[in-house]
Amino acid sequence: MSLLEFEYGLTLDFSAPVKDHYFVLRCLPLESASQRCDEVKVEVAPHSRMWRSAFRGGDGAVRGVTEFAHERFFVRTRGRVLALGGRDEETPHPMYAAFTPSTAPSERMKEIAREYAGRERKTKLASDIMERVHSLLKFSPHSTEAGTTAARALEMGCGVCQDYAHVFCGIMRTLGVPTRYVAGLGAAEGETHAWNECYIDGRWLSYDPTLGEPSAESYVRFTVGTDAEHCALNRGVFVPLNPGDEIAQRQSVFARVIDLHR
């Protein structure tokens, strides 16, 4: 059990004024048997009409609209989370056993899965696959893109946390183990993170192939899904204030998690 204090901030800078900016920001901790939330606060600027949700089994999201002209958008969430790893017994949806374009296994991934097929101890299986994926990829920022598939990342031998989590999903699902992609905050300050959860012996257990170790009680879960696209933390649409403007945007993120028991 860990008591975690977290802070997350997202800033969007637009190249020209925009309006009617509708947004979905998955930046609230999920409520589940493994994660209890306390004193969670949300700040959005400029002033926006918004509503929030953080229900059990759903996405921890801030939804809303900024109708008037603005060139910068900012959201910050902060609060405390009681992390109780391994207590989530929610029955897995069939989608966590299925492949997406991002997690579909290549022949190489299938070969790796065959090396581990038939093992009865699923916890040991998941740990071994986690360590194997960790050894097969080199962490390399900016080496892959949002649309890079697990198969391509493994072929390249490098990637970021998203790629490690996709490869792990593909191999574990090939072995018939329901596996979720998880997005949220990890131990590294200044960044968001992605890891995995496997449904084993009636509960969801956490694994971080990027670090090659269980993620358990030191992370803050924002959303779970089938892959990175399903778990995108920031989505939005907007209209240029001046018709015909081509709008570019720059995104910056700040994230921090502190274990108050340490």
Short mmCIF file of C-alpha atoms in Angstrom, two decimals:
data_model
loop_
_atom_site.label_atom_id
_atom_site.label_comp_id
_atom_site.label_asym_id
_atom_site.label_seq_id
_atom_site.Cartn_x
_atom_site.Cartn_y
_atom_site.Cartn_z
CA MET A 1 0.00 0.00 0.00
CA SER A 2 1.29 3.47 -0.94
CA LEU A 3 -0.05 6.96 -0.41
CA LEU A 4 0.87 8.97 -3.48
CA GLU A 5 0.66 12.70 -4.12
CA PHE A 6 0.47 13.59 -7.81
CA GLU A 7 0.43 16.63 -10.06
CA TYR A 8 -0.17 16.74 -13.80
CA GLY A 9 -0.11 19.78 -16.07
CA LEU A 10 -0.75 20.13 -19.81
CA THR A 11 -0.20 23.32 -21.82
CA LEU A 12 -1.30 23.72 -25.44
CA ASP A 13 0.03 26.73 -27.38
CA PHE A 14 -1.70 27.49 -30.69
CA SER A 15 -0.02 29.33 -33.56
CA ALA A 16 -3.08 31.55 -34.02
CA PRO A 17 -6.28 32.19 -32.04
CA VAL A 18 -8.86 29.38 -31.92
CA LYS A 19 -12.39 29.13 -30.55
CA ASP A 20 -15.03 26.47 -29.89
CA HIS A 21 -12.33 24.21 -28.48
CA TYR A 22 -13.93 20.95 -27.37
CA PHE A 23 -11.64 18.73 -25.31
CA VAL A 24 -11.44 15.36 -23.57
CA LEU A 25 -8.51 15.14 -21.15
CA ARG A 26 -7.91 11.87 -19.35
CA CYS A 27 -6.03 13.34 -16.42
CA LEU A 28 -7.98 12.18 -13.37
CA PRO A 29 -7.01 9.04 -11.44
CA LEU A 30 -9.26 6.04 -11.99
CA GLU A 31 -11.31 4.83 -9.05
CA SER A 32 -10.96 1.08 -8.54
CA ALA A 33 -10.29 -1.49 -5.86
CA SER A 34 -6.58 -0.95 -6.55
CA GLN A 35 -6.67 2.84 -6.51
CA ARG A 36 -8.62 5.18 -4.23
CA CYS A 37 -8.60 8.93 -4.83
CA ASP A 38 -8.64 11.81 -2.36
CA GLU A 39 -8.72 15.61 -2.66
CA VAL A 40 -8.38 15.62 -6.45
CA LYS A 41 -8.58 19.15 -7.86
CA VAL A 42 -8.83 20.38 -11.44
CA GLU A 43 -7.86 23.80 -12.84
CA VAL A 44 -8.49 24.84 -16.44
CA ALA A 45 -7.53 28.13 -18.11
CA PRO A 46 -8.97 30.02 -19.83
CA HIS A 47 -12.35 29.60 -18.15
CA SER A 48 -14.27 26.74 -19.76
CA ARG A 49 -17.57 24.96 -19.39
CA MET A 50 -16.54 21.52 -18.21
CA TRP A 51 -17.59 18.37 -16.45
CA ARG A 52 -15.55 15.55 -14.99
CA SER A 53 -15.81 11.82 -14.47
CA ALA A 54 -13.75 9.39 -12.43
CA PHE A 55 -15.96 6.35 -12.01
CA ARG A 56 -15.02 2.77 -11.28
CA GLY A 57 -13.98 1.01 -14.45
CA GLY A 58 -14.29 4.17 -16.56
CA ASP A 59 -11.91 6.85 -17.73
CA GLY A 60 -10.75 9.58 -15.39
CA ALA A 61 -11.62 12.44 -17.70
CA VAL A 62 -12.17 16.17 -17.84
CA ARG A 63 -14.52 17.11 -20.68
CA GLY A 64 -15.52 20.57 -21.76
CA VAL A 65 -15.46 23.45 -24.22
CA THR A 66 -13.73 26.82 -24.44
CA GLU A 67 -15.97 28.86 -26.71
CA PHE A 68 -14.13 32.20 -26.94
CA ALA A 69 -10.83 33.01 -28.65
CA HIS A 70 -7.59 31.82 -27.05
CA GLU A 71 -4.04 30.98 -28.04
CA ARG A 72 -3.08 29.01 -24.94
CA PHE A 73 -4.93 26.29 -23.06
CA PHE A 74 -3.85 24.90 -19.70
CA VAL A 75 -5.12 22.16 -17.40
CA ARG A 76 -3.70 21.02 -14.08
CA THR A 77 -4.87 18.19 -11.84
CA ARG A 78 -3.47 17.31 -8.45
CA GLY A 79 -4.39 15.31 -5.40
CA ARG A 80 -3.68 12.10 -3.54
CA VAL A 81 -4.09 8.45 -4.43
CA LEU A 82 -4.04 5.41 -2.18
CA ALA A 83 -2.49 2.66 -4.29
CA LEU A 84 -3.49 -0.90 -3.35
CA GLY A 85 -1.84 -3.02 -6.01
CA GLY A 86 -3.44 -6.26 -7.19
CA ARG A 87 -6.88 -5.76 -5.63
CA ASP A 88 -8.75 -5.08 -8.86
CA GLU A 89 -10.83 -8.17 -9.68
CA GLU A 90 -12.91 -6.68 -12.50
CA THR A 91 -13.72 -9.39 -15.05
CA PRO A 92 -11.82 -8.68 -18.28
CA HIS A 93 -13.71 -7.46 -21.32
CA PRO A 94 -13.10 -9.67 -24.41
CA MET A 95 -11.34 -6.74 -26.10
CA TYR A 96 -8.33 -7.30 -23.84
CA ALA A 97 -7.73 -10.64 -25.51
CA ALA A 98 -8.05 -9.21 -29.04
CA PHE A 99 -5.46 -7.50 -31.22
CA THR A 100 -5.53 -3.93 -32.52
CA PRO A 101 -3.48 -2.56 -35.42
CA SER A 102 -0.94 -1.32 -32.87
CA THR A 103 -0.60 -4.64 -31.01
CA ALA A 104 -1.03 -7.23 -33.79
CA PRO A 105 1.82 -9.73 -33.49
CA SER A 106 4.47 -10.12 -36.14
CA GLU A 107 6.02 -13.51 -36.89
CA ARG A 108 8.86 -12.60 -34.53
CA MET A 109 6.39 -11.88 -31.72
CA LYS A 110 4.62 -15.18 -32.39
CA GLU A 111 7.96 -17.01 -32.25
CA ILE A 112 8.68 -15.46 -28.86
CA ALA A 113 5.22 -16.44 -27.62
CA ARG A 114 5.77 -20.05 -28.73
CA GLU A 115 8.91 -20.22 -26.59
CA TYR A 116 6.75 -19.64 -23.50
CA ALA A 117 3.59 -21.53 -24.51
CA GLY A 118 2.25 -24.14 -22.11
CA ARG A 119 3.50 -22.58 -18.90
CA GLU A 120 0.97 -22.98 -16.11
CA ARG A 121 2.27 -20.33 -13.71
CA LYS A 122 0.92 -17.23 -15.40
CA THR A 123 2.52 -14.81 -12.94
CA LYS A 124 5.95 -16.23 -13.79
CA LEU A 125 5.03 -16.18 -17.48
CA ALA A 126 4.10 -12.49 -17.34
CA SER A 127 7.27 -11.60 -15.44
CA ASP A 128 9.41 -13.50 -17.93
CA ILE A 129 7.75 -11.83 -20.93
CA MET A 130 8.12 -8.43 -19.25
CA GLU A 131 11.86 -9.01 -18.80
CA ARG A 132 12.18 -10.35 -22.35
CA VAL A 133 10.51 -7.29 -23.89
CA HIS A 134 12.68 -5.05 -21.71
CA SER A 135 15.78 -6.77 -23.10
CA LEU A 136 14.65 -6.63 -26.74
CA LEU A 137 14.08 -2.87 -26.94
CA LYS A 138 16.37 0.06 -26.24
CA PHE A 139 14.70 3.14 -24.78
CA SER A 140 15.14 5.86 -27.38
CA PRO A 141 13.06 9.06 -27.25
CA HIS A 142 11.78 10.37 -30.60
CA SER A 143 12.72 7.13 -32.38
CA THR A 144 9.07 6.17 -32.94
CA GLU A 145 5.80 7.97 -33.58
CA ALA A 146 2.26 7.74 -32.26
CA GLY A 147 1.31 5.34 -35.04
CA THR A 148 4.31 3.02 -34.72
CA THR A 149 3.12 -0.57 -34.30
CA ALA A 150 4.47 -3.18 -31.91
CA ALA A 151 5.77 -5.18 -34.85
CA ARG A 152 7.69 -2.17 -36.22
CA ALA A 153 9.13 -1.19 -32.84
CA LEU A 154 10.39 -4.73 -32.26
CA GLU A 155 11.91 -4.78 -35.75
CA MET A 156 13.70 -1.48 -35.01
CA GLY A 157 14.75 -2.65 -31.54
CA CYS A 158 13.96 0.67 -29.90
CA GLY A 159 11.14 2.88 -28.76
CA VAL A 160 9.49 4.57 -25.80
CA CYS A 161 7.14 3.31 -23.09
CA GLN A 162 4.22 3.16 -25.54
CA ASP A 163 6.17 0.74 -27.74
CA TYR A 164 7.27 -1.50 -24.88
CA ALA A 165 3.63 -1.71 -23.71
CA HIS A 166 2.38 -2.52 -27.23
CA VAL A 167 4.91 -5.33 -27.72
CA PHE A 168 4.05 -6.78 -24.30
CA CYS A 169 0.32 -6.63 -25.16
CA GLY A 170 0.86 -8.42 -28.45
CA ILE A 171 2.88 -11.28 -26.99
CA MET A 172 0.72 -11.78 -23.90
CA ARG A 173 -2.53 -11.76 -25.91
CA THR A 174 -0.97 -14.28 -28.30
CA LEU A 175 -0.51 -16.50 -25.24
CA GLY A 176 -4.18 -16.05 -24.32
CA VAL A 177 -3.66 -13.78 -21.30
CA PRO A 178 -6.04 -10.75 -21.21
CA THR A 179 -3.77 -7.71 -21.14
CA ARG A 180 -4.52 -4.01 -20.77
CA TYR A 181 -2.58 -0.96 -21.87
CA VAL A 182 -2.39 1.55 -19.01
CA ALA A 183 -1.58 5.26 -19.24
CA GLY A 184 -0.85 7.60 -16.38
CA LEU A 185 2.01 8.77 -14.22
CA GLY A 186 5.08 6.76 -13.25
CA ALA A 187 8.11 7.46 -11.15
CA ALA A 188 9.88 9.70 -13.70
CA GLU A 189 9.19 13.38 -13.03
CA GLY A 190 8.09 15.49 -15.96
CA GLU A 191 6.61 12.74 -18.12
CA THR A 192 3.54 10.61 -18.51
CA HIS A 193 4.01 6.86 -18.73
CA ALA A 194 2.54 3.65 -20.16
CA TRP A 195 2.65 0.13 -18.74
CA ASN A 196 0.49 -3.01 -18.66
CA GLU A 197 -1.90 -5.05 -16.54
CA CYS A 198 -2.59 -8.77 -16.99
CA TYR A 199 -5.62 -10.64 -15.70
CA ILE A 200 -4.14 -13.59 -13.81
CA ASP A 201 -5.77 -15.81 -11.17
CA GLY A 202 -8.83 -13.57 -10.91
CA ARG A 203 -7.14 -10.18 -10.55
CA TRP A 204 -5.27 -7.56 -12.54
CA LEU A 205 -1.52 -7.46 -11.93
CA SER A 206 0.77 -4.65 -13.14
CA TYR A 207 3.93 -4.99 -15.21
CA ASP A 208 6.24 -2.31 -16.61
CA PRO A 209 8.26 -3.70 -19.54
CA THR A 210 9.98 -0.33 -20.02
CA LEU A 211 11.71 -0.69 -16.66
CA GLY A 212 11.52 -4.49 -16.54
CA GLU A 213 9.81 -4.61 -13.16
CA PRO A 214 6.30 -4.73 -11.64
CA SER A 215 4.68 -1.29 -11.46
CA ALA A 216 2.42 -2.17 -8.50
CA GLU A 217 1.94 0.67 -6.03
CA SER A 218 4.11 3.54 -7.24
CA TYR A 219 2.09 4.62 -10.29
CA VAL A 220 -1.07 6.68 -10.81
CA ARG A 221 -3.50 5.18 -13.35
CA PHE A 222 -5.41 7.64 -15.54
CA THR A 223 -6.93 5.29 -18.09
CA VAL A 224 -6.86 1.69 -19.31
CA GLY A 225 -7.63 0.28 -22.75
CA THR A 226 -6.49 -1.84 -25.64
CA ASP A 227 -3.61 0.35 -26.86
CA ALA A 228 -2.19 3.87 -26.91
CA GLU A 229 -4.84 5.25 -29.25
CA HIS A 230 -7.58 3.90 -27.00
CA CYS A 231 -5.86 5.53 -24.00
CA ALA A 232 -4.94 8.91 -25.51
CA LEU A 233 -4.70 11.44 -22.67
CA ASN A 234 -5.47 14.48 -24.80
CA ARG A 235 -8.06 14.78 -27.56
CA GLY A 236 -9.72 17.87 -28.91
CA VAL A 237 -11.15 19.77 -31.85
CA PHE A 238 -11.27 23.52 -32.42
CA VAL A 239 -12.11 26.17 -34.99
CA PRO A 240 -9.70 28.89 -36.17
CA LEU A 241 -10.88 32.33 -35.11
CA ASN A 242 -9.93 33.60 -38.56
CA PRO A 243 -11.26 31.29 -41.29
CA GLY A 244 -8.48 29.95 -43.44
CA ASP A 245 -5.79 30.00 -40.74
CA GLU A 246 -3.72 26.85 -40.57
CA ILE A 247 -3.30 26.09 -36.88
CA ALA A 248 -0.24 24.40 -35.43
CA GLN A 249 -0.03 23.52 -31.77
CA ARG A 250 2.80 22.85 -29.35
CA GLN A 251 2.23 20.65 -26.32
CA SER A 252 4.17 20.60 -23.06
CA VAL A 253 3.55 18.32 -20.08
CA PHE A 254 4.56 18.34 -16.45
CA ALA A 255 4.02 15.30 -14.24
CA ARG A 256 5.13 14.36 -10.73
CA VAL A 257 4.38 11.56 -8.28
CA ILE A 258 5.62 11.55 -4.67
CA ASP A 259 5.31 8.53 -2.37
CA LEU A 260 4.35 10.07 0.98
CA HIS A 261 5.21 6.86 2.83
CA ARG A 262 8.88 7.14 1.93
#
